[in-house]
mmCIF file of C-alpha atoms in Angstrom:
data_model
loop_
_atom_site.group_PDB
_atom_site.id
_atom_site.type_symbol
_atom_site.label_atom_id
_atom_site.label_comp_id
_atom_site.label_asym_id
_atom_site.label_seq_id
_atom_site.Cartn_x
_atom_site.Cartn_y
_atom_site.Cartn_z
ATOM 1 C CA UNK R 1 155.170 103.078 149.164
ATOM 2 C CA UNK R 2 153.088 105.497 150.768
ATOM 3 C CA UNK R 3 152.019 107.679 148.066
ATOM 4 C CA UNK R 4 151.153 104.416 146.072
ATOM 5 C CA UNK R 5 148.875 103.098 148.837
ATOM 6 C CA UNK R 6 146.851 106.284 148.944
ATOM 7 C CA UNK R 7 146.512 106.800 145.090
ATOM 8 C CA UNK R 8 144.719 103.498 145.295
ATOM 9 C CA UNK R 9 142.713 104.894 147.920
ATOM 10 C CA UNK R 10 141.874 107.724 145.928
ATOM 11 C CA UNK R 11 140.757 106.026 143.161
ATOM 12 C CA UNK R 12 138.313 104.008 145.623
ATOM 13 C CA UNK R 13 136.822 107.381 146.711
ATOM 14 C CA UNK R 14 136.211 108.339 142.931
ATOM 15 C CA UNK R 15 134.447 105.253 142.094
ATOM 16 C CA UNK R 16 132.418 105.572 144.847
ATOM 17 C CA UNK R 17 131.808 109.301 144.671
ATOM 18 C CA UNK R 18 130.887 108.583 140.700
ATOM 19 C CA UNK R 19 128.279 105.757 141.813
ATOM 20 C CA UNK R 20 126.541 108.362 144.610
ATOM 21 C CA UNK R 21 126.247 110.842 141.599
ATOM 22 C CA UNK R 22 124.640 108.115 139.283
ATOM 23 C CA UNK R 23 122.425 106.749 142.133
ATOM 24 C CA UNK R 24 121.280 110.357 142.863
ATOM 25 C CA UNK R 25 120.621 111.872 139.634
ATOM 26 C CA UNK R 26 119.311 108.797 137.222
ATOM 27 C CA UNK R 27 115.811 108.138 137.354
ATOM 28 C CA UNK R 28 115.902 104.823 135.527
ATOM 29 C CA UNK R 29 115.701 101.974 138.348
ATOM 30 C CA UNK R 30 117.709 99.694 136.456
ATOM 31 C CA UNK R 31 120.338 102.457 136.423
ATOM 32 C CA UNK R 32 120.155 103.187 140.029
ATOM 33 C CA UNK R 33 120.956 99.744 141.125
ATOM 34 C CA UNK R 34 124.183 99.616 138.645
ATOM 35 C CA UNK R 35 125.308 102.687 140.129
ATOM 36 C CA UNK R 36 125.106 100.868 143.705
ATOM 37 C CA UNK R 37 127.067 98.166 142.167
ATOM 38 C CA UNK R 38 129.528 101.006 141.208
ATOM 39 C CA UNK R 39 129.956 102.449 144.747
ATOM 40 C CA UNK R 40 130.612 98.708 145.953
ATOM 41 C CA UNK R 41 133.450 98.797 143.667
ATOM 42 C CA UNK R 42 134.679 101.763 145.146
ATOM 43 C CA UNK R 43 134.842 100.051 148.376
ATOM 44 C CA UNK R 44 136.305 96.766 147.252
ATOM 45 C CA UNK R 45 139.061 98.732 145.992
ATOM 46 C CA UNK R 46 139.714 100.387 149.136
ATOM 47 C CA UNK R 47 139.535 97.415 151.539
ATOM 48 C CA UNK R 48 141.997 95.746 148.965
ATOM 49 C CA UNK R 49 144.241 98.391 149.194
ATOM 50 C CA UNK R 50 144.067 98.504 153.380
ATOM 51 C CA UNK R 51 144.822 94.577 153.079
ATOM 52 C CA UNK R 52 147.961 94.951 151.433
ATOM 53 C CA UNK R 53 148.845 98.038 153.492
ATOM 54 C CA UNK R 54 148.497 95.781 156.543
ATOM 55 C CA UNK R 55 149.925 92.704 155.039
ATOM 56 C CA UNK R 56 147.472 90.762 155.695
ATOM 57 C CA UNK R 57 144.061 88.930 153.807
ATOM 58 C CA UNK R 58 141.276 90.155 155.718
ATOM 59 C CA UNK R 59 140.758 92.938 153.069
ATOM 60 C CA UNK R 60 140.520 90.100 150.269
ATOM 61 C CA UNK R 61 138.376 87.760 152.732
ATOM 62 C CA UNK R 62 136.553 90.710 153.028
ATOM 63 C CA UNK R 63 136.057 91.879 149.622
ATOM 64 C CA UNK R 64 134.752 88.159 148.521
ATOM 65 C CA UNK R 65 132.135 88.559 151.124
ATOM 66 C CA UNK R 66 130.951 91.878 149.176
ATOM 67 C CA UNK R 67 130.997 89.760 145.816
ATOM 68 C CA UNK R 68 128.606 87.503 147.507
ATOM 69 C CA UNK R 69 126.337 90.265 148.909
ATOM 70 C CA UNK R 70 126.216 91.998 145.742
ATOM 71 C CA UNK R 71 125.329 89.120 143.664
ATOM 72 C CA UNK R 72 122.404 88.557 145.885
ATOM 73 C CA UNK R 73 121.445 92.213 145.819
ATOM 74 C CA UNK R 74 121.335 92.142 142.144
ATOM 75 C CA UNK R 75 119.377 89.061 142.162
ATOM 76 C CA UNK R 76 116.874 90.559 144.511
ATOM 77 C CA UNK R 77 116.963 93.780 142.959
ATOM 78 C CA UNK R 78 116.434 92.769 139.379
ATOM 79 C CA UNK R 79 113.388 90.743 140.833
ATOM 80 C CA UNK R 80 111.935 93.559 142.592
ATOM 81 C CA UNK R 81 112.418 96.090 139.671
ATOM 82 C CA UNK R 82 110.801 93.727 137.235
ATOM 83 C CA UNK R 83 107.637 93.003 139.986
ATOM 84 C CA UNK R 84 107.410 97.096 140.126
ATOM 85 C CA UNK R 85 107.667 97.097 136.363
ATOM 86 C CA UNK R 86 104.569 94.863 135.671
ATOM 87 C CA UNK R 87 102.554 97.087 137.796
ATOM 88 C CA UNK R 88 103.497 100.481 136.624
ATOM 89 C CA UNK R 89 104.932 100.006 133.119
ATOM 90 C CA UNK R 90 107.490 102.006 133.413
ATOM 91 C CA UNK R 91 111.147 102.106 134.954
ATOM 92 C CA UNK R 92 110.782 105.783 136.204
ATOM 93 C CA UNK R 93 111.458 105.968 139.695
ATOM 94 C CA UNK R 94 109.204 109.405 139.913
ATOM 95 C CA UNK R 95 106.172 107.205 139.285
ATOM 96 C CA UNK R 96 106.852 105.771 143.033
ATOM 97 C CA UNK R 97 107.294 109.128 144.414
ATOM 98 C CA UNK R 98 103.567 108.954 145.632
ATOM 99 C CA UNK R 99 105.002 106.703 148.310
ATOM 100 C CA UNK R 100 106.690 109.713 150.251
ATOM 101 C CA UNK R 101 104.889 111.665 153.034
ATOM 102 C CA UNK R 102 102.008 113.466 151.952
ATOM 103 C CA UNK R 103 102.137 117.403 151.750
ATOM 104 C CA UNK R 104 105.568 117.784 150.731
ATOM 105 C CA UNK R 105 106.521 120.093 147.500
ATOM 106 C CA UNK R 106 107.592 118.553 144.461
ATOM 107 C CA UNK R 107 110.485 119.379 142.496
ATOM 108 C CA UNK R 108 109.829 118.224 139.320
ATOM 109 C CA UNK R 109 107.455 121.348 138.264
ATOM 110 C CA UNK R 110 110.148 122.546 135.869
ATOM 111 C CA UNK R 111 110.722 119.277 134.790
ATOM 112 C CA UNK R 112 107.475 118.136 133.860
ATOM 113 C CA UNK R 113 107.050 120.905 131.480
ATOM 114 C CA UNK R 114 110.144 119.989 129.294
ATOM 115 C CA UNK R 115 109.048 116.261 129.470
ATOM 116 C CA UNK R 116 105.992 116.912 127.934
ATOM 117 C CA UNK R 117 108.216 118.703 124.985
ATOM 118 C CA UNK R 118 110.010 115.697 124.973
ATOM 119 C CA UNK R 119 109.431 114.032 121.024
ATOM 120 C CA UNK R 120 110.011 110.224 120.606
ATOM 121 C CA UNK R 121 112.346 109.628 118.191
ATOM 122 C CA UNK R 122 110.885 108.220 115.096
ATOM 123 C CA UNK R 123 111.315 104.388 114.515
ATOM 124 C CA UNK R 124 113.635 102.819 112.442
ATOM 125 C CA UNK R 125 113.193 102.747 109.144
ATOM 126 C CA UNK R 126 113.733 99.014 107.909
ATOM 127 C CA UNK R 127 113.773 98.108 103.789
ATOM 128 C CA UNK R 128 110.429 96.343 102.763
ATOM 129 C CA UNK R 129 110.970 93.030 100.893
ATOM 130 C CA UNK R 130 108.613 92.680 97.926
ATOM 131 C CA UNK R 131 106.294 89.792 98.411
ATOM 132 C CA UNK R 132 107.138 86.780 96.653
ATOM 133 C CA UNK R 133 105.077 83.924 95.079
ATOM 134 C CA UNK R 134 101.944 84.296 93.008
ATOM 135 C CA UNK R 135 99.695 87.195 93.028
ATOM 136 C CA UNK R 136 96.814 86.040 94.516
ATOM 137 C CA UNK R 137 93.135 86.403 92.810
ATOM 138 C CA UNK R 138 90.933 89.415 93.263
ATOM 139 C CA UNK R 139 88.116 86.986 94.950
ATOM 140 C CA UNK R 140 90.482 85.284 97.201
ATOM 141 C CA UNK R 141 91.919 88.587 98.507
ATOM 142 C CA UNK R 142 88.370 89.928 99.001
ATOM 143 C CA UNK R 143 87.190 86.315 100.763
ATOM 144 C CA UNK R 144 90.481 86.821 103.260
ATOM 145 C CA UNK R 145 89.654 90.366 104.189
ATOM 146 C CA UNK R 146 86.380 89.559 104.661
ATOM 147 C CA UNK R 147 87.389 86.613 107.037
ATOM 148 C CA UNK I 1 151.623 129.255 138.239
ATOM 149 C CA UNK I 2 151.704 129.912 142.120
ATOM 150 C CA UNK I 3 147.898 130.119 142.407
ATOM 151 C CA UNK I 4 147.425 127.252 140.657
ATOM 152 C CA UNK I 5 149.945 125.094 143.032
ATOM 153 C CA UNK I 6 148.143 126.670 145.858
ATOM 154 C CA UNK I 7 144.481 125.456 144.767
ATOM 155 C CA UNK I 8 145.804 122.375 143.173
ATOM 156 C CA UNK I 9 142.947 120.428 144.820
ATOM 157 C CA UNK I 10 140.381 122.844 144.141
ATOM 158 C CA UNK I 11 140.713 123.053 140.740
ATOM 159 C CA UNK I 12 141.388 119.436 140.027
ATOM 160 C CA UNK I 13 137.627 119.117 142.227
ATOM 161 C CA UNK I 14 135.827 121.574 139.874
ATOM 162 C CA UNK I 15 137.204 120.153 136.535
ATOM 163 C CA UNK I 16 135.849 116.733 137.786
ATOM 164 C CA UNK I 17 132.749 117.682 138.986
ATOM 165 C CA UNK I 18 132.305 120.526 136.028
ATOM 166 C CA UNK I 19 132.522 117.557 133.478
ATOM 167 C CA UNK I 20 130.465 115.317 135.073
ATOM 168 C CA UNK I 21 127.866 118.198 135.630
ATOM 169 C CA UNK I 22 128.189 119.052 132.208
ATOM 170 C CA UNK I 23 127.828 115.725 131.112
ATOM 171 C CA UNK I 24 124.639 114.330 132.827
ATOM 172 C CA UNK I 25 121.727 113.948 130.741
ATOM 173 C CA UNK I 26 119.495 117.079 130.008
ATOM 174 C CA UNK I 27 116.809 117.658 127.368
ATOM 175 C CA UNK I 28 119.633 119.504 125.100
ATOM 176 C CA UNK I 29 122.222 117.471 123.639
ATOM 177 C CA UNK I 30 125.753 118.576 124.380
ATOM 178 C CA UNK I 31 129.174 118.335 123.064
ATOM 179 C CA UNK I 32 130.926 115.476 125.348
ATOM 180 C CA UNK I 33 134.618 115.135 124.218
ATOM 181 C CA UNK I 34 135.682 118.462 125.926
ATOM 182 C CA UNK I 35 133.832 117.803 129.746
ATOM 183 C CA UNK I 36 135.263 114.522 129.399
ATOM 184 C CA UNK I 37 138.619 115.315 128.758
ATOM 185 C CA UNK I 38 138.332 117.547 131.588
ATOM 186 C CA UNK I 39 137.078 115.249 134.549
ATOM 187 C CA UNK I 40 140.003 113.220 133.505
ATOM 188 C CA UNK I 41 142.594 115.834 133.912
ATOM 189 C CA UNK I 42 140.981 116.815 137.497
ATOM 190 C CA UNK I 43 141.038 112.969 138.148
ATOM 191 C CA UNK I 44 144.803 112.901 137.227
ATOM 192 C CA UNK I 45 145.721 116.206 139.558
ATOM 193 C CA UNK I 46 144.127 114.366 142.178
ATOM 194 C CA UNK I 47 146.183 111.052 141.385
ATOM 195 C CA UNK I 48 149.013 113.809 141.581
ATOM 196 C CA UNK I 49 148.519 115.011 144.928
ATOM 197 C CA UNK I 50 150.300 111.982 146.012
ATOM 198 C CA UNK I 51 153.596 111.501 145.031
ATOM 199 C CA UNK I 52 154.802 108.164 144.514
ATOM 200 C CA UNK I 53 158.210 106.481 144.383
ATOM 201 C CA UNK I 54 156.919 103.526 142.638
ATOM 202 C CA UNK I 55 158.331 101.932 139.416
ATOM 203 C CA UNK I 56 157.475 103.478 136.201
ATOM 204 C CA UNK I 57 156.318 99.966 134.653
ATOM 205 C CA UNK I 58 153.788 99.905 137.622
ATOM 206 C CA UNK I 59 152.982 103.664 137.389
ATOM 207 C CA UNK I 60 152.212 103.197 134.019
ATOM 208 C CA UNK I 61 149.784 100.569 134.764
ATOM 209 C CA UNK I 62 148.206 102.078 137.456
ATOM 210 C CA UNK I 63 147.533 105.068 135.485
ATOM 211 C CA UNK I 64 146.015 103.232 132.342
ATOM 212 C CA UNK I 65 143.629 100.992 134.653
ATOM 213 C CA UNK I 66 142.797 103.711 136.855
ATOM 214 C CA UNK I 67 142.085 106.270 134.235
ATOM 215 C CA UNK I 68 139.762 103.609 132.162
ATOM 216 C CA UNK I 69 138.017 103.064 135.400
ATOM 217 C CA UNK I 70 137.332 106.429 135.717
ATOM 218 C CA UNK I 71 136.477 107.052 132.159
ATOM 219 C CA UNK I 72 134.091 104.086 132.110
ATOM 220 C CA UNK I 73 132.375 105.040 135.060
ATOM 221 C CA UNK I 74 131.567 108.720 133.997
ATOM 222 C CA UNK I 75 130.448 107.504 130.844
ATOM 223 C CA UNK I 76 128.356 104.562 132.456
ATOM 224 C CA UNK I 77 126.620 107.217 134.732
ATOM 225 C CA UNK I 78 125.985 109.947 131.937
ATOM 226 C CA UNK I 79 124.904 107.416 129.124
ATOM 227 C CA UNK I 80 121.327 108.230 128.374
ATOM 228 C CA UNK I 81 120.910 104.262 126.874
ATOM 229 C CA UNK I 82 120.590 101.897 129.647
ATOM 230 C CA UNK I 83 122.262 98.886 127.651
ATOM 231 C CA UNK I 84 125.290 101.220 126.809
ATOM 232 C CA UNK I 85 125.493 102.218 130.601
ATOM 233 C CA UNK I 86 125.445 98.510 131.424
ATOM 234 C CA UNK I 87 128.394 97.546 129.002
ATOM 235 C CA UNK I 88 130.180 100.434 130.389
ATOM 236 C CA UNK I 89 129.740 99.245 133.746
ATOM 237 C CA UNK I 90 131.167 96.131 132.646
ATOM 238 C CA UNK I 91 134.574 97.622 131.319
ATOM 239 C CA UNK I 92 134.711 99.253 134.366
ATOM 240 C CA UNK I 93 134.799 96.455 136.394
ATOM 241 C CA UNK I 94 137.547 95.032 134.267
ATOM 242 C CA UNK I 95 139.345 97.850 134.910
ATOM 243 C CA UNK I 96 139.020 97.807 138.680
ATOM 244 C CA UNK I 97 140.203 94.009 138.279
ATOM 245 C CA UNK I 98 143.245 95.061 136.680
ATOM 246 C CA UNK I 99 143.735 97.276 140.173
ATOM 247 C CA UNK I 100 143.072 94.514 141.813
ATOM 248 C CA UNK I 101 145.669 92.467 139.896
ATOM 249 C CA UNK I 102 148.177 95.272 140.596
ATOM 250 C CA UNK I 103 147.782 94.749 144.421
ATOM 251 C CA UNK I 104 148.766 91.055 144.671
ATOM 252 C CA UNK I 105 144.851 89.842 144.961
ATOM 253 C CA UNK I 106 144.609 87.750 141.447
ATOM 254 C CA UNK I 107 141.866 85.338 142.672
ATOM 255 C CA UNK I 108 139.855 88.258 143.612
ATOM 256 C CA UNK I 109 140.492 89.883 140.183
ATOM 257 C CA UNK I 110 139.318 86.634 138.340
ATOM 258 C CA UNK I 111 136.516 86.085 140.839
ATOM 259 C CA UNK I 112 135.086 89.418 140.266
ATOM 260 C CA UNK I 113 135.091 89.050 136.103
ATOM 261 C CA UNK I 114 133.719 86.014 136.682
ATOM 262 C CA UNK I 115 130.617 87.135 139.227
ATOM 263 C CA UNK I 116 130.057 90.710 137.780
ATOM 264 C CA UNK I 117 131.164 90.613 133.826
ATOM 265 C CA UNK I 118 129.922 87.379 133.724
ATOM 266 C CA UNK I 119 126.703 87.085 135.337
ATOM 267 C CA UNK I 120 125.801 90.623 137.141
ATOM 268 C CA UNK I 121 126.057 92.462 134.123
ATOM 269 C CA UNK I 122 124.138 89.879 131.816
ATOM 270 C CA UNK I 123 121.347 89.509 134.274
ATOM 271 C CA UNK I 124 121.040 93.573 133.983
ATOM 272 C CA UNK I 125 120.919 93.397 130.154
ATOM 273 C CA UNK I 126 118.160 90.498 130.331
ATOM 274 C CA UNK I 127 116.009 92.873 132.698
ATOM 275 C CA UNK I 128 116.726 95.674 130.472
ATOM 276 C CA UNK I 129 115.713 93.820 127.513
ATOM 277 C CA UNK I 130 112.567 92.865 129.346
ATOM 278 C CA UNK I 131 111.410 95.868 130.900
ATOM 279 C CA UNK I 132 112.410 98.325 128.515
ATOM 280 C CA UNK I 133 111.519 97.473 125.094
ATOM 281 C CA UNK I 134 110.242 100.465 123.323
ATOM 282 C CA UNK I 135 113.550 102.373 123.297
ATOM 283 C CA UNK I 136 114.307 105.931 124.027
ATOM 284 C CA UNK I 137 112.418 107.069 127.016
ATOM 285 C CA UNK I 138 111.669 110.535 128.327
ATOM 286 C CA UNK I 139 113.176 109.913 132.118
ATOM 287 C CA UNK I 140 116.548 108.617 130.844
ATOM 288 C CA UNK I 141 116.531 111.894 128.898
ATOM 289 C CA UNK I 142 116.577 114.146 131.776
ATOM 290 C CA UNK I 143 118.430 113.778 135.708
ATOM 291 C CA UNK I 144 117.340 114.588 138.720
ATOM 292 C CA UNK I 145 118.454 117.685 140.326
ATOM 293 C CA UNK I 146 121.986 117.163 138.735
ATOM 294 C CA UNK I 147 124.162 120.537 140.007
ATOM 295 C CA UNK I 148 122.847 119.597 143.951
ATOM 296 C CA UNK I 149 124.013 115.957 143.582
ATOM 297 C CA UNK I 150 127.511 116.953 141.722
ATOM 298 C CA UNK I 151 128.200 119.552 144.635
ATOM 299 C CA UNK I 152 127.879 117.461 147.303
ATOM 300 C CA UNK I 153 129.241 114.308 145.984
ATOM 301 C CA UNK I 154 132.754 116.848 145.248
ATOM 302 C CA UNK I 155 132.341 117.821 148.559
ATOM 303 C CA UNK I 156 132.373 114.318 149.956
ATOM 304 C CA UNK I 157 135.401 113.561 147.841
ATOM 305 C CA UNK I 158 137.437 116.238 149.174
ATOM 306 C CA UNK I 159 136.533 115.565 152.437
ATOM 307 C CA UNK I 160 137.931 111.883 152.003
ATOM 308 C CA UNK I 161 140.871 113.223 150.127
ATOM 309 C CA UNK I 162 141.400 115.538 153.031
ATOM 310 C CA UNK I 163 140.925 112.787 155.500
ATOM 311 C CA UNK I 164 143.576 110.904 153.349
ATOM 312 C CA UNK I 165 146.098 114.289 153.406
ATOM 313 C CA UNK I 166 145.602 114.955 157.466
ATOM 314 C CA UNK I 167 146.789 111.066 158.152
ATOM 315 C CA UNK I 168 150.367 110.969 158.472
ATOM 316 C CA UNK I 169 152.731 108.922 156.246
ATOM 317 C CA UNK I 170 154.244 107.139 158.910
ATOM 318 C CA UNK I 171 150.871 105.584 160.203
ATOM 319 C CA UNK I 172 150.912 103.508 156.954
ATOM 320 C CA UNK I 173 154.890 102.939 156.774
ATOM 321 C CA UNK I 174 154.554 101.571 160.092
ATOM 322 C CA UNK I 175 151.726 99.098 159.361
ATOM 323 C CA UNK I 176 153.266 98.133 156.014
ATOM 324 C CA UNK I 177 156.635 97.184 158.507
ATOM 325 C CA UNK I 178 154.826 95.077 160.510
ATOM 326 C CA UNK I 179 153.702 92.232 158.786
ATOM 327 C CA UNK I 180 153.872 89.435 161.907
ATOM 328 C CA UNK I 181 151.838 91.119 164.080
ATOM 329 C CA UNK I 182 148.747 90.203 162.786
ATOM 330 C CA UNK I 183 149.873 86.891 161.798
ATOM 331 C CA UNK I 184 151.136 86.120 165.071
ATOM 332 C CA UNK I 185 147.808 86.704 166.548
ATOM 333 C CA UNK I 186 145.754 84.721 164.227
ATOM 334 C CA UNK I 187 148.250 82.162 163.915
ATOM 335 C CA UNK I 188 145.585 79.538 162.241
ATOM 336 C CA UNK I 189 145.464 81.707 158.796
ATOM 337 C CA UNK I 190 149.186 82.086 157.825
ATOM 338 C CA UNK I 191 152.162 79.886 158.538
ATOM 339 C CA UNK I 192 155.288 81.558 159.239
ATOM 340 C CA UNK I 193 157.028 81.568 156.048
ATOM 341 C CA UNK I 194 154.369 82.841 153.702
ATOM 342 C CA UNK I 195 153.270 86.572 155.983
ATOM 343 C CA UNK I 196 153.520 88.708 152.973
ATOM 344 C CA UNK I 197 150.591 88.699 150.660
ATOM 345 C CA UNK I 198 152.791 89.332 147.414
ATOM 346 C CA UNK I 199 154.309 85.636 148.205
ATOM 347 C CA UNK I 200 151.731 83.381 147.702
ATOM 348 C CA UNK I 201 148.626 85.203 147.370
ATOM 349 C CA UNK I 202 146.035 82.318 146.035
ATOM 350 C CA UNK I 203 147.541 79.821 149.059
ATOM 351 C CA UNK I 204 147.094 82.624 151.878
ATOM 352 C CA UNK I 205 143.731 83.824 150.735
ATOM 353 C CA UNK I 206 142.644 80.309 150.747
ATOM 354 C CA UNK I 207 143.835 79.405 154.175
ATOM 355 C CA UNK I 208 142.630 82.449 155.285
ATOM 356 C CA UNK I 209 138.903 82.015 154.194
ATOM 357 C CA UNK I 210 138.581 78.338 154.923
ATOM 358 C CA UNK I 211 140.204 78.633 158.318
ATOM 359 C CA UNK I 212 139.603 81.965 159.597
ATOM 360 C CA UNK I 213 136.335 82.538 158.177
ATOM 361 C CA UNK I 214 134.813 79.160 157.821
ATOM 362 C CA UNK I 215 131.776 79.888 159.414
ATOM 363 C CA UNK I 216 131.395 83.357 157.381
ATOM 364 C CA UNK I 217 131.581 81.229 154.144
ATOM 365 C CA UNK I 218 129.049 78.992 155.490
ATOM 366 C CA UNK I 219 126.718 82.031 155.850
ATOM 367 C CA UNK I 220 127.600 83.326 152.798
ATOM 368 C CA UNK I 221 126.552 80.351 150.912
ATOM 369 C CA UNK I 222 122.981 80.424 153.017
ATOM 370 C CA UNK I 223 122.467 84.109 152.080
ATOM 371 C CA UNK I 224 123.094 82.913 148.431
ATOM 372 C CA UNK I 225 120.491 80.073 149.069
ATOM 373 C CA UNK I 226 118.018 82.648 150.732
ATOM 374 C CA UNK I 227 118.446 85.152 147.570
ATOM 375 C CA UNK I 228 117.854 82.480 145.186
ATOM 376 C CA UNK I 229 114.793 81.780 146.848
ATOM 377 C CA UNK I 230 113.430 84.767 147.449
ATOM 378 C CA UNK I 231 114.591 86.096 143.680
ATOM 379 C CA UNK I 232 112.313 83.223 142.380
ATOM 380 C CA UNK I 233 109.673 83.962 145.169
ATOM 381 C CA UNK I 234 109.417 87.969 143.835
ATOM 382 C CA UNK I 235 109.774 87.613 140.313
ATOM 383 C CA UNK I 236 106.693 87.879 138.517
ATOM 384 C CA UNK I 237 105.182 84.673 136.830
ATOM 385 C CA UNK I 238 104.167 84.716 133.270
ATOM 386 C CA UNK I 239 100.818 83.322 133.977
ATOM 387 C CA UNK I 240 99.943 86.132 136.254
ATOM 388 C CA UNK I 241 100.772 88.501 133.945
ATOM 389 C CA UNK I 242 102.610 89.624 130.985
ATOM 390 C CA UNK I 243 106.381 90.517 130.796
#
């Protein structure tokens, strides 16, 4: 029984830590919120395990409240992300690093050089359909181009 | 062999952390299978730190769900495409629900599937669709300070593991053999014939929620209402701008 309980706690701890890594390293606003949700999963798993150890329902009831708060948090965070995206047209969190205290050194000097070298992958090639129907007269074509 | 057993925990942490560090997005694309397997082996070694005497079937289910949750979580935080990350998060949620089910929380498992996989992930995918229509972006191809973040997170994990190892197993056993102490204190929720959560999980949870935590349930409902109003107020209108 005991080792069994600690294995579940271990999974909860690993999920929490993975969410923390995702929150710290990713630069996409949406992915940061998603990583926070992963951390909540780890905490929920630990709470349910504690409830089973103590043989009562407090852990499960607490997890239901976590679920409620997570739903509220996701809704509000995504509304905020949309509002921020409308201002900046990018989801990059580094765009908002101007909000920090002035005069601090930037850790992005090395990254910016590599980012400039980032080439956007070419757009996907879709097949072109041959236009159907009667071919327009040359006079009509010129008229439509002029207008 | 002796050396491996002495440094079992450190080797497991290095395998897990090194695999994740290698997988985090960079400007160059790297091979993914090897480090993924290394992280899974590290997670398995961490689970082996605690020998369990549970039956074979439950052990098999635990390792299936836990391994799948670990795999999906790693793939989620390391994927370059936000849509794939959201889908891996949905799979990780399903695996966590399996672990809930194994621990006598069937209502919680169902509720988590409905709320997370049904509502939250769909909302995430919608927002990705609204905000990131241009496809691959530069900021998804690079991660910020991957080495420092991984080392810090692994230090935190080792701290948690050592706390678990330091707590004597007797504490947990004493707590497990004392089912009636808390139930007698809060006699409202659990009648004396259903003190075990394995006996009637749904009924006990319902009594607990709408008996002990009735005020908190009302408060949570109010919180949901406030969050709904707030989200509608914050979200940008179409008339004021474009989305």
